[in-house]
Tab-separated table of C-alpha atoms and ligand atoms in Angstrom:
chain	number	residue	atom	x	y	z
A	3	MET	CA	121.011	37.938	223.171
A	4	MET	CA	120.477	37.853	226.957
A	5	MET	CA	123.657	37.476	229.006
A	6	ASN	CA	123.830	34.521	231.355
A	7	PRO	CA	125.773	35.596	234.475
A	8	GLU	CA	127.031	32.044	235.002
A	9	LEU	CA	128.730	32.098	231.613
A	10	ALA	CA	130.181	35.501	232.394
A	11	SER	CA	132.295	33.810	235.060
A	12	CYS	CA	132.228	30.199	234.001
A	13	THR	CA	132.765	27.499	236.604
A	14	ILE	CA	130.217	25.052	235.260
A	15	CYS	CA	132.697	22.192	234.918
A	16	PRO	CA	135.579	21.032	237.143
A	17	GLN	CA	138.110	23.031	235.109
A	18	ASN	CA	136.774	26.082	237.031
A	19	CYS	CA	138.206	28.592	234.552
A	20	GLY	CA	136.199	31.567	235.855
A	21	VAL	CA	136.416	33.267	232.429
A	22	ASN	CA	133.811	35.472	230.837
A	23	ARG	CA	132.761	33.304	227.914
A	24	TYR	CA	131.302	36.310	226.097
A	25	GLU	CA	134.803	37.744	225.798
A	26	LYS	CA	137.378	35.055	226.401
A	27	LEU	CA	137.900	31.329	226.016
A	28	GLY	CA	138.515	28.930	228.881
A	29	PHE	CA	140.035	25.459	228.808
A	30	CYS	CA	137.211	24.082	226.645
A	31	ARG	CA	137.540	26.967	224.134
A	32	ALA	CA	133.759	27.173	223.858
A	33	GLY	CA	132.119	30.569	223.756
A	34	SER	CA	128.626	31.375	224.942
A	35	GLU	CA	126.803	30.124	221.847
A	36	ILE	CA	126.104	26.473	221.143
A	37	LYS	CA	128.375	25.079	218.427
A	38	ILE	CA	127.575	21.810	216.665
A	39	ASN	CA	129.552	19.866	214.111
A	40	LEU	CA	127.262	17.049	213.089
A	41	ALA	CA	123.690	15.917	213.683
A	42	GLN	CA	122.780	12.579	212.208
A	43	LEU	CA	121.132	9.210	212.753
A	44	HIS	CA	123.838	6.951	214.164
A	45	HIS	CA	123.586	3.191	213.753
A	46	GLY	CA	126.807	2.363	215.582
A	47	GLU	CA	125.896	3.063	219.191
A	48	GLU	CA	124.963	0.238	221.575
A	49	PRO	CA	121.916	-1.577	220.153
A	50	VAL	CA	119.703	-0.323	222.976
A	51	LEU	CA	120.391	3.192	221.678
A	52	SER	CA	120.673	2.704	217.917
A	53	GLY	CA	117.863	0.161	217.559
A	54	THR	CA	116.626	0.049	213.984
A	55	GLY	CA	115.990	3.754	213.454
A	56	GLY	CA	119.318	5.065	214.742
A	57	SER	CA	120.324	7.307	217.602
A	58	GLY	CA	119.849	11.025	216.922
A	59	THR	CA	123.410	12.079	217.639
A	60	VAL	CA	124.267	15.752	218.005
A	61	PHE	CA	128.066	16.205	218.137
A	62	LEU	CA	128.936	19.382	220.028
A	63	SER	CA	132.125	21.228	219.114
A	64	HIS	CA	134.946	21.682	221.680
A	65	CYS	CA	135.522	19.669	224.867
A	66	ASN	CA	136.344	20.252	228.540
A	67	LEU	CA	138.814	17.332	228.676
A	68	ARG	CA	140.535	17.025	225.276
A	69	CYS	CA	142.158	13.621	225.691
A	70	ARG	CA	145.354	13.051	223.777
A	71	PHE	CA	143.856	9.961	222.097
A	72	CYS	CA	140.485	11.525	221.222
A	73	GLN	CA	138.935	9.897	218.188
A	74	ASN	CA	136.910	13.035	217.380
A	75	HIS	CA	139.971	15.299	217.336
A	76	GLU	CA	138.656	17.720	214.696
A	77	ILE	CA	135.691	18.745	216.764
A	78	SER	CA	137.011	18.334	220.314
A	79	HIS	CA	140.446	19.901	219.822
A	80	LEU	CA	140.065	21.990	216.673
A	81	GLY	CA	136.487	23.072	217.384
A	82	TRP	CA	135.157	22.458	213.877
A	83	GLY	CA	131.448	23.233	213.581
A	84	ARG	CA	129.018	26.102	213.314
A	85	TYR	CA	127.000	28.163	215.765
A	86	TYR	CA	123.329	27.450	216.385
A	87	THR	CA	120.754	29.630	218.065
A	88	ARG	CA	118.510	28.082	220.706
A	89	GLU	CA	115.653	28.002	218.173
A	90	GLU	CA	117.822	26.331	215.524
A	91	CYS	CA	118.851	23.671	218.049
A	92	VAL	CA	115.227	22.904	218.873
A	93	LYS	CA	114.422	22.635	215.167
A	94	LEU	CA	117.379	20.290	214.615
A	95	ILE	CA	116.275	18.024	217.456
A	96	LEU	CA	112.719	17.836	216.206
A	97	GLU	CA	114.020	17.025	212.703
A	98	LEU	CA	115.982	14.073	214.124
A	99	GLN	CA	112.860	12.874	215.929
A	100	LYS	CA	110.863	13.165	212.709
A	101	ALA	CA	113.592	11.243	210.833
A	102	GLY	CA	112.976	8.243	213.113
A	103	ALA	CA	115.621	8.620	215.827
A	104	HIS	CA	115.017	6.556	218.957
A	105	ASN	CA	116.542	9.275	221.093
A	106	ILE	CA	118.408	12.590	221.008
A	107	ASN	CA	122.020	11.861	221.896
A	108	PHE	CA	124.136	14.896	222.876
A	109	VAL	CA	127.789	13.930	222.376
A	110	SER	CA	130.362	15.834	224.477
A	111	PRO	CA	127.809	18.326	225.836
A	112	THR	CA	129.298	19.296	229.239
A	113	HIS	CA	130.600	22.771	228.371
A	114	PHE	CA	127.164	23.654	226.949
A	115	SER	CA	125.175	22.214	229.883
A	116	LEU	CA	123.328	25.428	230.738
A	117	GLN	CA	122.436	26.275	227.137
A	118	LEU	CA	121.331	22.716	226.374
A	119	ALA	CA	119.118	22.571	229.476
A	120	GLU	CA	117.143	25.466	227.968
A	121	VAL	CA	117.089	23.835	224.539
A	122	ILE	CA	115.752	20.567	225.985
A	123	LYS	CA	113.000	22.428	227.869
A	124	ASP	CA	111.967	24.249	224.693
A	125	ALA	CA	112.141	21.070	222.602
A	126	LYS	CA	109.938	19.171	225.047
A	127	ALA	CA	107.434	22.036	224.995
A	128	ALA	CA	107.509	21.915	221.183
A	129	GLY	CA	106.795	18.177	220.945
A	130	LEU	CA	109.972	16.224	221.746
A	131	THR	CA	108.846	12.873	223.142
A	132	ILE	CA	111.818	10.538	222.595
A	133	PRO	CA	114.411	10.117	225.393
A	134	VAL	CA	117.281	12.560	225.777
A	135	VAL	CA	120.737	10.969	226.131
A	136	TRP	CA	123.648	12.786	227.826
A	137	ASN	CA	126.765	11.239	226.257
A	138	SER	CA	129.592	12.812	228.259
A	139	ASN	CA	133.149	12.240	229.465
A	140	ALA	CA	131.888	12.436	233.114
A	141	TYR	CA	134.329	15.225	233.997
A	142	GLU	CA	131.357	17.133	235.349
A	143	LYS	CA	130.162	18.863	238.510
A	144	VAL	CA	127.339	17.393	240.549
A	145	GLU	CA	125.698	20.850	240.820
A	146	THR	CA	125.720	21.317	237.047
A	147	LEU	CA	124.272	17.856	236.509
A	148	GLY	CA	121.546	18.863	238.964
A	149	ARG	CA	120.380	21.416	236.390
A	150	LEU	CA	119.607	18.535	234.038
A	151	GLU	CA	117.433	16.578	236.448
A	152	GLY	CA	114.098	15.780	234.836
A	153	LEU	CA	115.422	16.830	231.405
A	154	VAL	CA	117.869	13.992	230.684
A	155	ASP	CA	116.436	10.472	230.512
A	156	ILE	CA	119.547	8.407	229.838
A	157	TYR	CA	123.041	9.154	231.076
A	158	LEU	CA	125.820	7.657	228.945
A	159	PRO	CA	129.038	8.693	230.703
A	160	ASP	CA	132.546	7.426	230.120
A	161	TYR	CA	134.607	6.226	233.002
A	162	LYS	CA	137.968	6.626	231.325
A	163	TYR	CA	140.690	6.114	233.881
A	164	ALA	CA	141.195	4.608	237.309
A	165	HIS	CA	144.604	6.224	237.851
A	166	ASN	CA	145.300	9.931	238.429
A	167	ALA	CA	148.714	9.707	236.807
A	168	TYR	CA	147.255	8.676	233.459
A	169	SER	CA	144.313	11.081	233.551
A	170	GLN	CA	146.831	13.861	234.221
A	171	LYS	CA	149.173	12.710	231.484
A	172	TYR	CA	146.640	12.162	228.713
A	173	SER	CA	143.716	14.408	229.696
A	174	GLN	CA	145.302	17.081	231.891
A	175	ALA	CA	142.920	16.233	234.740
A	176	LYS	CA	144.615	14.550	237.659
A	177	ASP	CA	141.406	14.338	239.689
A	178	TYR	CA	139.437	12.630	236.904
A	179	PRO	CA	138.765	9.313	238.723
A	180	ARG	CA	137.289	10.944	241.850
A	181	VAL	CA	135.347	13.650	239.973
A	182	ALA	CA	133.939	11.241	237.401
A	183	LEU	CA	132.848	8.719	240.020
A	184	GLU	CA	130.968	11.431	241.928
A	185	ALA	CA	129.339	12.615	238.703
A	186	ILE	CA	128.284	9.085	237.754
A	187	GLN	CA	126.801	8.541	241.210
A	188	GLU	CA	124.707	11.682	240.722
A	189	MET	CA	123.587	10.395	237.325
A	190	GLN	CA	122.539	7.112	238.911
A	191	ARG	CA	120.622	9.000	241.601
A	192	GLN	CA	118.698	10.908	238.921
A	193	VAL	CA	117.777	8.121	236.506
A	194	GLY	CA	118.464	4.749	238.166
A	195	GLU	CA	118.979	1.467	236.359
A	196	LEU	CA	118.852	1.104	232.593
A	197	ARG	CA	115.306	0.368	231.491
A	198	LEU	CA	114.269	-0.860	228.044
A	199	ASP	CA	110.923	-0.895	226.269
A	200	SER	CA	109.346	-4.016	224.783
A	201	GLN	CA	111.462	-3.548	221.622
A	202	GLY	CA	114.693	-3.508	223.631
A	203	ILE	CA	115.241	0.251	223.224
A	204	ALA	CA	116.523	2.222	226.218
A	205	GLN	CA	114.019	4.612	227.745
A	206	ARG	CA	115.720	5.692	230.951
A	207	GLY	CA	118.703	4.951	233.165
A	208	LEU	CA	122.462	4.800	233.290
A	209	LEU	CA	124.836	3.089	230.849
A	210	ILE	CA	128.551	3.563	231.576
A	211	ARG	CA	131.182	3.299	228.853
A	212	HIS	CA	134.740	2.199	229.446
A	213	LEU	CA	137.200	2.294	226.547
A	214	VAL	CA	139.914	-0.276	227.141
A	215	LEU	CA	143.266	1.364	226.368
A	216	PRO	CA	146.493	-0.533	225.620
A	217	ASN	CA	149.167	-1.192	228.227
A	218	GLY	CA	146.825	-0.818	231.189
A	219	ILE	CA	146.387	2.946	230.742
A	220	SER	CA	142.657	2.874	231.440
A	221	GLY	CA	143.193	0.757	234.599
A	222	THR	CA	140.278	-1.428	233.553
A	223	ARG	CA	140.232	-3.869	236.473
A	224	LYS	CA	140.445	-1.071	239.032
A	225	ALA	CA	137.926	1.044	237.092
A	226	LEU	CA	135.359	-1.760	237.060
A	227	TYR	CA	136.002	-2.504	240.725
A	228	GLU	CA	135.392	1.150	241.635
A	229	LEU	CA	132.176	1.297	239.609
A	230	ARG	CA	130.975	-1.871	241.326
A	231	GLU	CA	131.911	-0.505	244.764
A	232	LYS	CA	130.262	2.892	244.312
A	233	LEU	CA	127.213	1.939	242.255
A	234	GLY	CA	126.498	-1.696	243.082
A	235	ALA	CA	126.280	-4.700	240.760
A	236	LYS	CA	123.038	-3.672	239.054
A	237	ILE	CA	124.699	-1.464	236.499
A	238	ALA	CA	125.100	-1.566	232.734
A	239	VAL	CA	128.629	-1.192	231.374
A	240	SER	CA	129.724	-0.999	227.748
A	241	LEU	CA	133.266	-2.390	227.477
A	242	MET	CA	134.675	-0.835	224.339
A	243	SER	CA	137.457	-2.428	222.324
A	244	GLN	CA	137.520	0.045	219.449
A	245	TYR	CA	140.568	2.061	220.478
A	246	TYR	CA	142.929	2.864	217.624
A	247	PRO	CA	145.844	5.303	217.709
A	248	THR	CA	145.142	8.622	216.057
A	249	PRO	CA	148.239	10.507	214.799
A	250	GLN	CA	148.272	12.531	218.041
A	251	ALA	CA	148.037	9.414	220.229
A	252	ALA	CA	150.650	7.561	218.199
A	253	GLU	CA	153.242	10.060	219.408
A	254	HIS	CA	153.055	8.250	222.763
A	255	LYS	CA	154.618	4.798	222.554
A	256	GLU	CA	152.247	3.212	225.062
A	257	LEU	CA	149.206	4.476	223.095
A	258	SER	CA	150.563	3.668	219.662
A	259	ARG	CA	148.718	0.370	219.116
A	260	GLY	CA	145.217	-1.040	219.380
A	261	ILE	CA	144.427	-3.360	222.273
A	262	SER	CA	145.246	-7.045	222.154
A	263	LEU	CA	142.763	-9.889	222.439
A	264	GLU	CA	144.298	-10.739	225.822
A	265	GLU	CA	143.751	-7.219	227.120
A	266	TYR	CA	140.118	-7.268	226.087
A	267	GLN	CA	139.534	-10.761	227.444
A	268	ASP	CA	141.008	-9.687	230.769
A	269	ALA	CA	138.536	-6.776	230.875
A	270	LEU	CA	135.622	-9.150	230.231
A	271	GLU	CA	136.901	-11.537	232.848
A	272	ALA	CA	137.079	-8.735	235.413
A	273	ALA	CA	133.471	-7.751	234.670
A	274	ARG	CA	132.387	-11.361	235.135
A	275	GLU	CA	134.290	-11.707	238.396
A	276	LEU	CA	132.619	-8.570	239.720
A	277	GLU	CA	129.208	-9.907	238.666
A	278	ILE	CA	128.273	-6.703	236.885
A	279	ASP	CA	124.680	-7.100	235.808
A	280	LEU	CA	124.747	-6.066	232.148
A	281	ILE	CA	127.789	-5.871	229.901
A	282	PHE	CA	127.888	-4.727	226.301
A	283	THR	CA	130.843	-6.071	224.382
A	284	GLN	CA	132.403	-5.229	221.034
A	285	GLU	CA	134.178	-7.237	218.394
A	286	LEU	CA	137.882	-6.603	218.469
A	287	SER	CA	138.439	-4.596	215.297
A	288	PRO	CA	140.265	-1.410	216.121
A	289	SER	CA	139.857	1.008	213.233
A	290	SER	CA	138.456	4.397	212.399
A	291	ASP	CA	135.752	2.904	210.120
A	292	TRP	CA	132.925	3.957	212.414
A	293	THR	CA	134.198	7.478	213.058
A	294	PRO	CA	131.974	10.102	211.438
A	295	GLN	CA	133.478	12.207	208.693
A	296	PHE	CA	133.520	15.642	210.273
A	297	THR	CA	133.704	18.698	208.062
A	298	GLU	CA	135.133	21.988	209.164
A	299	ARG	CA	131.863	23.894	208.950
A	300	GLY	CA	129.700	21.051	210.251
A	301	SER	CA	126.731	19.309	208.663
A	302	LYS	CA	123.390	17.810	209.532
A	303	LEU	CA	121.195	15.005	208.315
A	304	GLU	CA	123.112	14.822	205.058
A	305	GLY	CA	124.749	12.000	203.202
A	306	LYS	CA	124.932	8.490	204.475
A	307	ASN	CA	124.140	7.484	207.987
A	308	LEU	CA	127.038	6.461	210.155
A	309	HIS	CA	128.440	2.976	210.013
A	310	PHE	CA	128.123	0.349	212.659
A	311	ARG	CA	131.207	0.562	214.779
A	312	GLY	CA	131.453	-3.197	215.195
A	313	LYS	CA	129.002	-5.675	216.516
A	314	HIS	CA	127.866	-5.123	220.054
A	315	ILE	CA	126.566	-8.146	221.856
A	316	HIS	CA	123.876	-7.505	224.359
A	317	ALA	CA	124.894	-10.009	226.984
A	318	LYS	CA	124.351	-10.842	230.591
A	319	VAL	CA	127.500	-12.362	232.006
B	419	LIG	S1	132.864	24.910	230.721
B	419	LIG	FE1	134.737	25.595	229.687
B	419	LIG	S2	135.084	27.705	230.403
B	419	LIG	FE2	133.602	26.760	231.792
B	419	LIG	S3	134.811	25.944	233.494
B	419	LIG	FE3	134.564	24.273	232.019
B	419	LIG	S4	136.346	24.388	230.661
B	419	LIG	FE4	136.225	26.330	231.771
């Protein structure tokens, strides 16, 4: 295996660990090789991504943020999964395309940005034609995102918090709001507005996710205001209501319940007031029903497809 000097002193994400990933683990705990837990057709993403055939989700192991309330705890915190060579990754992606996926959706990919850029290039050379989705937490560097220009078609970042105090408390990243906004602006520069084909399936552009947390922790009104200020009104935002307390989150009183109808309605009202162009909404049914069943050694294209995570309504408000 060829050594990548950038991984030998890794500063590819804002954690800036500077570790040699061939010998030591940084904050994300990811080594130099790509590690994947699950690759499967997912029918529970926004309808513009899942369509009828499903989104070809590839869940990467480990994470560079590790939120306290993470709903994929086994893979983000515990690192469940197995290692894949570059060639195996390409094969996996092409299998998802052959299985009818509308896109290839890399979930939590930031700490493998450099390796995945090479995989995407190889996959395109080997016949990948469907859009590539970068489904990240947005705690990313503009320079690293620059390496993905022309390779990623659809950016699907979270914008998790508007307040430093909460991003520090629950994700150990006190600069999250500023860093994520800069990253999302770079994503917008690269791919522009969300564009759909004649079947209503996303082909290119930016779709921002915001998970509404209980007790104002996500700072939803301020978060939406900032997105509107920095990116303009012609943006697509998915306002997610699906938060439920995992055992780790439930240790914090303010995170120990799902959101109320009033909290979600207030988020929708804020989006309307700001005249955000396209809003995806969710039914209020906080539960873990939609969460994939991760196994310790990972799996791919096996068993049932994932469940719908609640009805999204494609709405202009
Ligand atoms: S990718 Fe991982 S090792 Fe590299 S800077 Fe980020 S957290 Fe640290």
